[in-house]
Structure formats: C-alpha cells, structure tokens
CSV table of C-alpha atoms in Angstrom, one decimal:
chain,number,residue,atom,x,y,z
A,898,MET,CA,40.2,165.2,-86.9
A,899,ALA,CA,39.2,168.7,-85.5
A,900,SER,CA,43.1,169.8,-85.5
A,901,SER,CA,45.7,169.8,-88.1
A,902,LEU,CA,49.6,169.8,-87.7
A,903,SER,CA,52.3,171.7,-89.4
A,904,THR,CA,56.1,171.8,-89.1
A,905,ASP,CA,56.9,175.7,-90.2
A,906,VAL,CA,59.2,176.9,-87.2
A,907,ARG,CA,61.4,179.3,-89.3
A,908,ALA,CA,59.7,182.5,-88.1
A,909,ALA,CA,59.6,181.6,-84.3
A,910,ASN,CA,61.5,183.4,-81.9
A,911,LEU,CA,62.4,181.4,-79.0
A,912,ALA,CA,62.0,183.0,-75.3
A,913,PRO,CA,64.0,181.7,-72.4
A,914,PRO,CA,62.4,178.5,-70.5
A,915,GLY,CA,59.8,179.3,-68.5
A,916,ARG,CA,58.9,182.5,-69.8
A,917,HIS,CA,56.8,183.7,-72.7
A,918,LEU,CA,57.3,187.0,-74.5
A,919,GLN,CA,54.9,188.4,-77.6
A,920,ALA,CA,55.8,190.8,-79.8
A,921,GLY,CA,54.8,194.6,-78.4
A,922,CYS,CA,54.9,192.8,-74.8
A,923,THR,CA,57.2,194.0,-72.0
A,924,GLU,CA,59.1,192.1,-69.3
A,925,SER,CA,56.4,192.9,-66.9
A,926,SER,CA,53.8,191.3,-68.9
A,927,ILE,CA,55.5,187.7,-69.6
A,928,ARG,CA,53.4,185.3,-68.3
A,929,PRO,CA,54.7,182.0,-66.3
A,930,VAL,CA,54.7,178.8,-67.9
A,931,GLN,CA,52.0,176.1,-66.5
A,932,GLU,CA,52.8,172.5,-65.7
A,933,ARG,CA,50.0,170.4,-67.3
A,934,ASP,CA,49.3,166.6,-67.6
A,935,TYR,CA,50.7,165.5,-71.0
A,936,TYR,CA,47.0,164.0,-71.9
A,937,ALA,CA,44.8,166.6,-70.2
A,938,ASP,CA,44.1,168.3,-73.7
A,939,PRO,CA,42.8,165.7,-76.5
A,940,LEU,CA,42.8,168.2,-78.9
A,941,ARG,CA,46.3,169.1,-78.5
A,942,TYR,CA,47.2,165.4,-78.6
A,943,GLU,CA,45.3,164.6,-81.7
A,944,ALA,CA,47.1,167.3,-83.6
A,945,GLU,CA,50.3,165.7,-82.5
A,946,VAL,CA,49.6,162.4,-83.7
A,947,SER,CA,47.6,163.2,-86.5
A,948,PHE,CA,50.4,162.3,-89.0
A,949,LEU,CA,50.5,158.8,-88.2
A,950,ALA,CA,48.8,156.3,-90.3
A,951,ALA,CA,51.1,153.4,-90.8
A,952,ASP,CA,50.3,151.7,-87.6
A,953,VAL,CA,46.7,152.2,-87.9
A,954,ALA,CA,46.7,150.4,-91.2
A,955,TRP,CA,49.0,147.3,-89.8
A,956,TYR,CA,46.9,147.0,-86.5
A,957,ARG,CA,43.5,147.1,-88.6
A,958,ASP,CA,44.6,144.5,-91.3
A,959,ARG,CA,46.2,142.1,-88.3
A,960,ALA,CA,43.0,142.7,-86.3
A,961,ARG,CA,40.7,141.9,-89.2
A,962,GLN,CA,43.1,138.6,-90.2
A,963,GLN,CA,42.8,137.4,-86.7
A,964,GLY,CA,39.1,137.9,-86.2
A,965,GLY,CA,36.7,138.1,-83.0
A,966,ALA,CA,36.5,141.3,-80.9
A,967,VAL,CA,39.1,143.7,-80.5
A,968,LEU,CA,40.1,145.4,-77.2
A,969,VAL,CA,42.5,148.4,-77.6
A,970,LEU,CA,44.2,149.4,-74.3
A,971,GLY,CA,45.2,153.1,-74.0
A,972,CYS,CA,42.7,153.9,-76.7
A,973,GLY,CA,43.0,157.6,-76.4
A,974,THR,CA,40.5,159.8,-78.4
A,975,GLY,CA,39.9,156.9,-81.0
A,976,ARG,CA,42.6,157.1,-83.5
A,977,LEU,CA,42.7,153.3,-83.9
A,978,LEU,CA,39.4,152.5,-82.7
A,979,PHE,CA,37.2,154.0,-85.7
A,980,PRO,CA,39.5,152.4,-88.4
A,981,LEU,CA,38.6,149.3,-86.6
A,982,LEU,CA,35.1,149.7,-86.8
A,983,ALA,CA,35.1,150.9,-90.3
A,984,ALA,CA,36.7,147.3,-91.0
A,985,GLY,CA,33.7,145.6,-89.4
A,986,LEU,CA,35.0,144.6,-86.3
A,987,GLU,CA,33.4,144.8,-82.7
A,988,VAL,CA,35.8,147.1,-80.6
A,989,THR,CA,36.2,147.8,-77.1
A,990,GLY,CA,38.4,150.6,-76.3
A,991,LEU,CA,39.9,151.2,-72.6
A,992,ASP,CA,41.8,154.6,-71.4
A,993,LEU,CA,42.9,155.6,-68.2
A,994,ARG,CA,42.1,159.1,-68.5
A,995,PRO,CA,38.3,160.6,-68.9
A,996,ALA,CA,39.0,163.3,-71.0
A,997,MET,CA,40.5,161.3,-74.0
A,998,LEU,CA,37.1,159.1,-73.6
A,999,ASP,CA,35.0,162.0,-73.5
A,1000,ARG,CA,36.6,163.2,-76.8
A,1001,ALA,CA,36.1,159.6,-78.2
A,1002,ARG,CA,32.6,159.6,-77.7
A,1003,ALA,CA,32.3,163.0,-79.2
A,1004,ARG,CA,33.8,161.7,-82.2
A,1005,ALA,CA,31.7,158.5,-82.0
A,1006,LEU,CA,28.5,160.9,-82.2
A,1007,THR,CA,29.6,162.2,-85.6
A,1008,LEU,CA,29.6,158.5,-86.9
A,1009,PRO,CA,26.9,156.3,-88.2
A,1010,ARG,CA,24.8,154.3,-85.8
A,1011,GLN,CA,25.6,151.0,-87.5
A,1012,LEU,CA,29.5,151.8,-86.9
A,1013,THR,CA,29.2,153.1,-83.1
A,1014,ARG,CA,26.8,150.3,-82.0
A,1015,ARG,CA,29.7,147.9,-82.4
A,1016,LEU,CA,31.9,150.1,-80.0
A,1017,GLU,CA,32.2,149.9,-76.1
A,1018,LEU,CA,34.3,152.1,-74.3
A,1019,ALA,CA,35.6,151.9,-70.7
A,1020,GLN,CA,37.6,153.8,-68.2
A,1021,GLY,CA,40.2,151.6,-66.7
A,1022,ASP,CA,43.9,150.7,-66.0
A,1023,MET,CA,45.5,148.4,-68.2
A,1024,ARG,CA,47.5,146.9,-65.2
A,1025,ASP,CA,44.0,145.8,-63.6
A,1026,PHE,CA,41.0,145.7,-65.7
A,1027,HIS,CA,38.1,143.3,-65.7
A,1028,LEU,CA,35.8,143.4,-68.8
A,1029,PRO,CA,33.1,141.1,-70.0
A,1030,GLY,CA,33.7,138.6,-73.1
A,1031,ARG,CA,37.0,137.5,-74.5
A,1032,PHE,CA,38.7,138.9,-77.4
A,1033,GLY,CA,40.4,137.7,-80.6
A,1034,SER,CA,43.0,140.9,-80.6
A,1035,VAL,CA,44.4,142.9,-77.7
A,1036,LEU,CA,46.2,146.0,-78.8
A,1037,ILE,CA,48.5,148.3,-77.2
A,1038,PRO,CA,49.5,151.0,-79.6
A,1039,LEU,CA,51.6,153.9,-79.9
A,1040,ASN,CA,54.2,153.2,-77.0
A,1041,GLY,CA,51.3,152.6,-74.5
A,1042,LEU,CA,53.2,149.7,-72.7
A,1043,MET,CA,55.8,152.3,-72.1
A,1044,HIS,CA,53.7,154.1,-69.7
A,1045,LEU,CA,54.7,151.2,-67.2
A,1046,HIS,CA,57.6,151.9,-65.4
A,1047,ARG,CA,58.2,148.9,-63.4
A,1048,ASP,CA,58.6,144.9,-64.7
A,1049,GLU,CA,55.8,144.1,-62.2
A,1050,GLU,CA,53.5,146.5,-63.7
A,1051,VAL,CA,54.2,145.0,-67.1
A,1052,SER,CA,53.6,141.6,-65.6
A,1053,ALA,CA,50.3,142.7,-64.3
A,1054,CYS,CA,49.3,144.0,-67.6
A,1055,PHE,CA,50.0,140.8,-69.5
A,1056,ALA,CA,48.4,138.6,-67.1
A,1057,CYS,CA,45.1,140.9,-67.4
A,1058,VAL,CA,45.7,140.5,-71.3
A,1059,ARG,CA,45.9,136.8,-71.2
A,1060,ARG,CA,42.5,136.5,-69.2
A,1061,HIS,CA,40.9,138.5,-71.7
A,1062,LEU,CA,41.7,136.7,-74.7
A,1063,ARG,CA,39.7,134.0,-76.3
A,1064,PRO,CA,41.8,130.6,-77.2
A,1065,GLY,CA,43.6,131.3,-80.1
A,1066,GLY,CA,44.0,135.0,-79.6
A,1067,ARG,CA,46.9,137.4,-79.8
A,1068,LEU,CA,48.4,140.3,-78.0
A,1069,LEU,CA,49.8,143.0,-80.5
A,1070,PHE,CA,51.9,146.0,-79.4
A,1071,ASP,CA,54.5,148.3,-80.5
A,1072,VAL,CA,57.2,150.1,-78.4
A,1073,THR,CA,60.2,152.4,-79.3
A,1074,ARG,CA,63.3,150.6,-79.7
A,1075,PRO,CA,66.1,152.0,-77.5
A,1076,VAL,CA,68.4,153.4,-80.5
A,1077,PRO,CA,71.5,155.4,-79.5
A,1078,GLU,CA,69.9,158.9,-80.3
A,1079,LEU,CA,67.2,158.3,-77.6
A,1080,LEU,CA,69.6,157.3,-74.9
A,1081,ARG,CA,71.3,160.5,-74.6
A,1082,ASP,CA,70.2,163.9,-73.3
A,1083,PHE,CA,69.4,166.7,-75.8
A,1084,GLY,CA,67.7,170.1,-76.0
A,1085,GLY,CA,69.3,171.6,-72.8
A,1086,PRO,CA,66.8,173.9,-70.6
A,1087,GLU,CA,65.4,175.9,-73.6
A,1088,GLY,CA,64.6,172.8,-75.8
A,1089,ILE,CA,64.7,172.6,-79.3
A,1090,ALA,CA,61.6,173.9,-81.7
A,1091,ILE,CA,60.3,171.2,-83.4
A,1092,ARG,CA,56.9,172.2,-85.1
A,1093,THR,CA,54.2,174.4,-84.8
A,1094,LEU,CA,50.6,173.0,-84.0
A,1095,HIS,CA,47.1,174.3,-84.6
A,1096,VAL,CA,44.9,173.8,-81.8
A,1097,ALA,CA,41.3,175.0,-81.5
A,1098,GLY,CA,42.2,178.0,-83.6
A,1099,GLN,CA,45.5,178.8,-81.7
A,1100,ARG,CA,48.9,178.4,-82.9
A,1101,TYR,CA,51.6,177.2,-80.6
A,1102,LEU,CA,55.4,176.7,-80.9
A,1103,GLN,CA,56.3,173.1,-79.4
A,1104,ARG,CA,59.7,172.9,-78.2
A,1105,GLU,CA,61.3,169.3,-76.9
A,1106,SER,CA,63.8,168.8,-74.5
A,1107,HIS,CA,64.9,165.1,-73.6
A,1108,HIS,CA,66.6,163.3,-70.4
A,1109,PHE,CA,67.5,159.6,-70.4
A,1110,ASP,CA,68.2,157.8,-67.2
A,1111,PRO,CA,70.5,155.0,-67.6
A,1112,VAL,CA,69.7,153.4,-64.3
A,1113,THR,CA,65.7,153.2,-64.7
A,1114,GLN,CA,65.7,153.2,-68.5
A,1115,ILE,CA,62.9,155.9,-68.2
A,1116,SER,CA,63.2,158.7,-71.0
A,1117,GLU,CA,61.6,161.8,-70.0
A,1118,THR,CA,60.7,164.5,-72.8
A,1119,VAL,CA,59.5,167.7,-71.5
A,1120,PHE,CA,57.3,169.6,-74.3
A,1121,THR,CA,56.8,173.3,-74.0
A,1122,TYR,CA,54.1,174.9,-76.0
A,1123,GLU,CA,54.1,178.9,-76.5
A,1124,PRO,CA,51.3,180.7,-78.3
A,1125,LEU,CA,52.1,182.3,-81.7
A,1126,GLY,CA,49.6,184.9,-81.5
A,1127,PRO,CA,47.2,186.9,-79.1
A,1128,GLY,CA,45.7,184.7,-76.5
A,1129,GLY,CA,46.9,181.6,-75.2
A,1130,GLN,CA,48.6,180.4,-72.4
A,1131,PRO,CA,52.2,179.0,-72.5
A,1132,TYR,CA,52.3,175.7,-70.7
A,1133,ARG,CA,54.7,172.5,-70.5
A,1134,CYS,CA,54.1,168.8,-70.2
A,1135,ARG,CA,56.3,165.6,-69.1
A,1136,LEU,CA,56.2,162.5,-70.9
A,1137,ARG,CA,58.0,159.6,-69.1
A,1138,LEU,CA,58.3,156.5,-71.0
A,1139,ARG,CA,60.2,153.3,-70.0
A,1140,MET,CA,62.8,152.0,-72.6
A,1141,PHE,CA,62.8,148.2,-73.5
A,1142,THR,CA,65.2,146.2,-75.3
A,1143,PRO,CA,64.2,143.4,-77.7
A,1144,GLN,CA,65.5,140.8,-75.3
A,1145,HIS,CA,63.8,142.1,-72.1
A,1146,LEU,CA,60.4,142.3,-73.9
A,1147,GLU,CA,60.7,138.9,-75.0
A,1148,LYS,CA,61.5,137.6,-71.1
A,1149,LEU,CA,58.7,139.6,-69.9
A,1150,LEU,CA,56.2,137.9,-72.4
A,1151,THR,CA,57.6,134.7,-71.4
A,1152,ASP,CA,57.6,134.9,-67.8
A,1153,ALA,CA,53.8,136.0,-68.1
A,1154,GLY,CA,53.0,132.8,-70.1
A,1155,PHE,CA,53.1,134.1,-73.6
A,1156,GLU,CA,54.9,132.8,-76.7
A,1157,CYS,CA,56.5,135.6,-78.8
A,1158,CYS,CA,55.2,134.6,-82.2
A,1159,GLU,CA,56.7,137.6,-84.2
A,1160,HIS,CA,59.1,140.5,-83.5
A,1161,LEU,CA,59.0,143.2,-86.0
A,1162,ASP,CA,60.4,146.3,-87.2
A,1163,GLY,CA,58.7,149.1,-88.9
A,1164,PHE,CA,55.2,147.5,-89.1
A,1165,GLY,CA,56.3,144.7,-91.4
A,1166,LEU,CA,59.8,143.7,-91.5
A,1167,GLN,CA,62.0,141.1,-89.3
A,1168,VAL,CA,64.1,142.9,-86.6
A,1169,ASP,CA,67.8,142.6,-88.2
A,1170,THR,CA,69.3,146.2,-87.3
A,1171,ALA,CA,70.0,148.2,-84.3
A,1172,GLU,CA,69.1,151.4,-85.9
A,1173,SER,CA,65.3,150.5,-86.1
A,1174,ALA,CA,63.1,153.0,-83.9
A,1175,THR,CA,60.3,151.0,-83.5
A,1176,GLN,CA,59.6,147.5,-82.5
A,1177,ILE,CA,56.7,145.5,-83.0
A,1178,LEU,CA,55.7,142.4,-80.9
A,1179,VAL,CA,53.0,139.6,-81.6
A,1180,ALA,CA,52.4,137.0,-78.9
A,1181,ARG,CA,49.9,134.1,-78.1
A,1182,PRO,CA,49.4,132.5,-74.4
A,1183,GLY,CA,51.6,129.6,-74.3
A,1184,ARG,CA,50.6,125.9,-73.2
A,1185,GLN,CA,50.0,125.8,-69.3
C-alpha cells in the first residue's frame, strides 16, 4: 500500500474541537475544520485499514474452497480484491464511490496482466445492482452491511445477492457485534487521540468520538484529523453504522429466503460469548 500507519500519539498536543493550532501559530491563524465524506480520500482510508489481515485470509480461503467467481460488495480500493486474484479466482468488485474504484484501478495497473485480466470493477449500490453472470461467493467485508440503516435496505441487498448467486453459492459477510463498550457514548466534544496516520507525506493526529442511538441502533463515530507538521488542512469525517444483534441478522436472512449455515466469531470460532467484537455469517439460498 502507498500509505503506512503508526500509533505513536504521545507527543501530540490536542487543540479544542473545530480548531487547529500549529506550533508558532497565533489565534488569528487557526484554520476551521472542514467536513468531508469518510470515503472521499482513498489513501487515508488505506492507511486506516492497512493493519487488517485476518479477514482477508479468511475470505480468500473460503472463496477458494467454495469455487466459482467471486463478487465483493463495497470493494473499496481493492484490499480484498487483489488477494483473491492472487489465489487464482475471477473477481468482480462493486463500490458506490468512484474515488475508491479509481484507486483500485490505479493499483491494478501495477500488477501483472495475467492477474488483472480476471478482475472486473463496477460502480453501483449494493441495494440495487445488476451484473452479468452468477457467482459462487458474494462477500460483504469489513462492516459493509452496516452502512444500510433500515431493514428494507438490508432486504433489498439480500434479494440482489440471491439473484446473483449460482446454484450452491454462498453469501459471506461480517459486521461488528453490539458489545457494551460500543453501545455508549465516549470521546466527548474533543475526541480521544487514537493514533497518527501517514498519508501522502503528511502526518495526521486522528481523534475519535462516538455516539450510539438506542432507538435507531445507529453508531456515529466522528473522526478528526489534525496535521502534525507544516501544511495540510484539519478536517472531520462522520461514519454512521447500524448495529445488528445476531438474532436480528439471522431473521433478516431468513426473511430474504436464506438459510444461515454458520454464525462465527473472530473469523473461525463458533459464537459463544457476548464479548466478541466481530460476527461472521455464511448463508445459502433456501428452498423455494
């Protein structure tokens, strides 16, 4: 990846929210914090997820075992696409945001043609897509389903997936489990300093605050990025994700005509504790 990530925030000085003060600056030179879409900067996104590996290996191995072409919904910049290609699979990636797909295409240009000729990229919405062919596996990795905030949206997604699966195909996805620490507010107005990010030659301090709405079951995380050197513009992104209990997920699958084959914890173990932070589901179309 073009970006790297570190977690050394000990030397960082926090400015009040909405304000950024560099060393040597005066109050009059403080710059306002811009609001940006969380997925508008593919390089920053890659820096944030660069440490993740276990899910990539799990999806790769499961897709290879299942056989057939693979569809990745919410494919982003290709974090999962390229390992699937390296495993010898035919891969289609679908994403809503052109910037993410542009970055994936740029990355593909650096790879051998014998790999990328098995790759197709498409812009589209996981709630309503129409692609040629049928797939042995449809994957929704890294909390992708949590971007759908209403049951109707999840049902629409599952219906599209069902239409695109070949006989015997599987739907595989992971979401964050609603553990107690994620069902409370934390961080306050200033946020908590969690790490430094290195993005395109600029170091940023990333701060995080969190709010959970028990009525909508939506978790809103506000990330603030403050430059730690000369240049750069402070900005803020909001990420709104819906929490799902295991029981509700299985009901949504059943209502959409799926059978839940496996409900896993931590990419490999059967769910047996309430403390698990990740739940992984494998489903197949049921008999009509």
